[in-house]
Amino acid sequence: MSSIRLTQAKTMRGEVLVPGDKSISHRALMFSALADGTSEIRGLLRAADPFSTLSCLRQLGVEIVDDGTVLTVHGKGRDGFSRPSSALNAGNSGTTIRLLSGILAGQPFASTITGDEYLVRRPMKRIIDPLRLMGANVEGAADQKPPLAFHPAERLSGITYSLPVPSAQVKSAVLLAGLFAQGSTEVIETIPSRDHTERMLHLPIEHRDGKTTIRSSRDHAVQPCSYEVPGDPSSAAFFIVAGLIVKDSEILVRNVGLNPSRRGFLDLLRRMGGSIRLQNERVAGGEPLADVLVKHSALRNPGNVPAEIIPNIIDEIPILSVAAAFGEGEWVLHHAEELRHKECDRVTAMSRTLRAMGVVVDEYPDGFGFVPRTAPHGGAFVTMSDHRIAMASAVAAIASLGESTIDNSECVDISYPNFWETLSSLIAN
Ligand code: S3P
């Protein structure tokens, strides 16, 4: 595992085309596999996480042909999967294990799904509980962590489930199991989480009294599709923040997905005074898109980060906190306990990165706070093998005085294999 050395950039200039959206890539693969007929996927994120989903689906008997540009998925229909000959491996991917669990719960054969040394530490009780309520026969290992073992259920029945934590992964696991259940399954959200599953599967949605109810059932048809995956806003966020905090910078990030359940970080950065212009706004593959032009800006920190936007910005909090280290005023983040259950404990990881930059950080059980007092300096940043911590630290490094190191630079391969090349192509010294 190699460490990377970075120094402060004088300025950042140029254009970036970020890779495909990770959440949409996983779903395009899974939903194509579930459909009766052939689907095509363009713009898939070619990175370790979606490739974990792809190899699990192949193990379930799904034929997927990749010509390097288009993936052609020969869907098996809901009842066409075959028993895998060995345990499915979700690698580092929480989305793979949680969403596929909804599908595995409905199969007439036994299966096991596990993952790498980081994934096996992540909580799965949140999906095991509702799947068991539906009648699924699923067992976790100690503490309900992976591996998860599935045995055929006598039958799955629809449930009405109010999400105890706002989580698109839990919502999706339940709705996918609902496609195999007798009767209707309803998932109720009070705080919205990303809505790619319901959009892409065209599930019925009802908004009432501040709540959203999404329904699925065995009768809901899953159609083969031609998917066009937009650029990932969570990946774009690293270059958007780099453009805002590195002096004299101007960066155009093209083809950025701007689904309302994902664009909260842009709105927050604008409120902080960031010069962010949307150009060429359009809709492709059912998702809003734009090119995002950013320029170096003086940022004013938000004080308390509003609790209701946290699920929307959950993956961008590491890079948003880097932006705030270059801003003026208070950054106070509470209600983000979920951050402790991501690819690593991101509250601890970001508190460490910010401290290494000279920021005095208060760590809370559910977040962290600080007021930047001096110009951040470089340091020895520790990724905890988490792709987003590595990329947030890289942006911190190029904006900070002096030199920095970042350990385990390969971990960006989870979501952004060309990250280091793209970063250096923008540095204009
Ligand atoms: C994802 C949902 C989010 C997010 C993760 C991807 C998805 O997790 O953090 O990176 O694709 O559904 P939760 O749903 O657990 O909040």
Coordinates of N, CA, C and O and ligand atoms in Angstrom, one line a residue, residues 21-24 26-27 49 94-96 98-99 122 126 165-172 193-194 196-197 234 262 311 314-315 338 341-343 346 387-388, ligand 1:
D21 N -22.0 7.6 -11.4 CA -22.6 7.6 -10.1 C -22.5 6.2 -9.5 O -23.0 5.2 -10.1
K22 N -22.0 6.1 -8.3 CA -21.8 4.8 -7.7 C -23.2 4.2 -7.3 O -23.4 3.0 -7.6
S23 N -24.0 4.9 -6.7 CA -25.3 4.4 -6.3 C -26.1 3.9 -7.5 O -26.8 2.9 -7.4
I24 N -26.1 4.7 -8.5 CA -26.9 4.4 -9.7 C -26.3 3.2 -10.4 O -27.0 2.4 -11.0
H26 N -24.7 0.6 -9.1 CA -25.1 -0.6 -8.5 C -26.5 -1.0 -8.9 O -26.8 -2.2 -9.1
R27 N -27.3 0.0 -8.8 CA -28.8 -0.3 -9.1 C -29.0 -0.7 -10.5 O -29.8 -1.5 -10.8
D49 N -16.2 -1.0 -6.3 CA -17.6 -1.2 -5.7 C -18.6 -1.8 -6.7 O -19.2 -2.9 -6.4
G94 N -21.0 -1.5 0.9 CA -22.2 -1.6 1.7 C -23.5 -1.7 0.9 O -24.4 -2.4 1.2
T95 N -23.5 -1.0 -0.2 CA -24.6 -0.9 -1.1 C -24.8 -2.3 -1.7 O -26.0 -2.8 -1.8
T96 N -23.7 -3.0 -2.1 CA -23.9 -4.3 -2.7 C -24.5 -5.3 -1.6 O -25.5 -6.0 -1.9
R98 N -26.2 -4.8 1.2 CA -27.5 -4.5 1.7 C -28.6 -4.6 0.7 O -29.6 -5.2 0.9
L99 N -28.3 -4.1 -0.5 CA -29.4 -4.2 -1.6 C -29.5 -5.7 -2.0 O -30.6 -6.2 -2.2
R122 N -19.3 -3.7 9.6 CA -20.4 -2.7 9.5 C -21.8 -3.4 9.9 O -22.0 -4.6 9.7
R126 N -29.8 -3.5 10.8 CA -30.8 -2.6 10.2 C -31.5 -3.2 9.0 O -32.6 -2.8 8.6
V165 N -33.7 4.6 10.8 CA -32.7 5.5 10.4 C -32.9 5.9 9.0 O -33.3 5.1 8.2
P166 N -32.7 7.2 8.6 CA -32.9 7.5 7.2 C -31.8 6.9 6.4 O -30.6 7.2 6.5
S167 N -32.1 5.8 5.6 CA -31.1 5.1 4.9 C -31.6 4.5 3.6 O -32.6 3.8 3.6
A168 N -31.0 5.0 2.5 CA -31.5 4.5 1.2 C -31.2 3.0 1.0 O -31.8 2.3 0.3
Q169 N -30.1 2.5 1.7 CA -29.8 1.1 1.6 C -30.8 0.2 2.3 O -31.2 -0.8 1.7
V170 N -31.3 0.7 3.5 CA -32.3 -0.1 4.2 C -33.6 0.0 3.4 O -34.3 -1.1 3.1
K171 N -34.0 1.2 3.0 CA -35.2 1.3 2.2 C -35.2 0.4 1.0 O -36.1 -0.3 0.7
S172 N -34.0 0.4 0.3 CA -33.9 -0.4 -1.0 C -34.0 -1.9 -0.7 O -34.6 -2.6 -1.4
S193 N -34.1 10.1 2.1 CA -32.8 9.6 1.7 C -32.8 9.5 0.2 O -33.8 9.7 -0.5
R194 N -31.6 9.2 -0.4 CA -31.6 9.2 -1.9 C -32.6 8.3 -2.5 O -32.9 7.2 -2.0
H196 N -32.9 6.9 -5.7 CA -32.6 6.2 -7.0 C -33.4 4.9 -7.2 O -33.8 4.6 -8.3
T197 N -33.6 4.2 -6.1 CA -34.3 2.9 -6.3 C -35.7 3.1 -6.8 O -36.1 2.5 -7.7
S234 N -21.0 12.9 -5.7 CA -20.1 12.7 -4.5 C -18.7 12.8 -4.9 O -17.8 13.2 -4.1
R262 N -29.4 14.4 -3.6 CA -27.9 14.3 -3.6 C -27.2 15.6 -3.7 O -26.0 15.7 -3.5
P311 N -28.8 13.5 5.9 CA -28.8 12.3 5.0 C -28.5 12.7 3.5 O -27.9 11.9 2.8
I314 N -24.6 13.1 3.4 CA -23.8 12.2 4.3 C -22.5 11.9 3.7 O -21.5 11.8 4.4
D315 N -22.4 11.6 2.4 CA -21.1 11.2 1.8 C -20.2 12.3 1.5 O -19.0 12.1 1.3
E338 N -24.5 8.4 12.0 CA -24.3 7.4 10.8 C -22.9 7.4 10.2 O -22.5 6.4 9.7
H341 N -20.5 4.7 10.9 CA -20.8 3.4 10.3 C -20.6 3.3 8.8 O -21.1 2.4 8.2
K342 N -19.8 4.2 8.3 CA -19.5 4.1 6.8 C -18.3 3.2 6.6 O -17.9 2.4 7.5
E343 N -17.6 3.4 5.5 CA -16.4 2.6 5.2 C -15.4 2.5 6.3 O -14.7 1.6 6.5
R346 N -16.0 7.8 10.1 CA -15.6 9.0 9.5 C -15.6 10.2 10.4 O -15.0 11.3 10.1
H387 N -11.9 5.4 0.9 CA -11.8 6.2 -0.3 C -12.1 7.7 -0.1 O -11.4 8.6 -0.6
R388 N -13.2 8.0 0.6 CA -13.6 9.4 0.7 C -12.7 10.2 1.6 O -12.5 11.3 1.4
Ligands
S3P1 C1 -26.0 4.7 -0.6 C2 -26.7 5.2 0.5 C3 -26.0 5.8 1.6 C4 -24.6 6.3 1.2 C5 -23.8 5.2 0.5 C6 -24.6 4.8 -0.8 C7 -26.8 4.0 -1.6 O1 -25.9 5.0 2.7 O2 -23.8 6.7 2.3 O3 -22.5 5.6 0.1 O4 -26.3 3.7 -2.7 O5 -28.0 3.6 -1.3 P1 -27.2 4.8 3.7 O6 -28.3 4.5 2.9 O7 -26.8 3.7 4.6 O8 -27.3 6.1 4.4

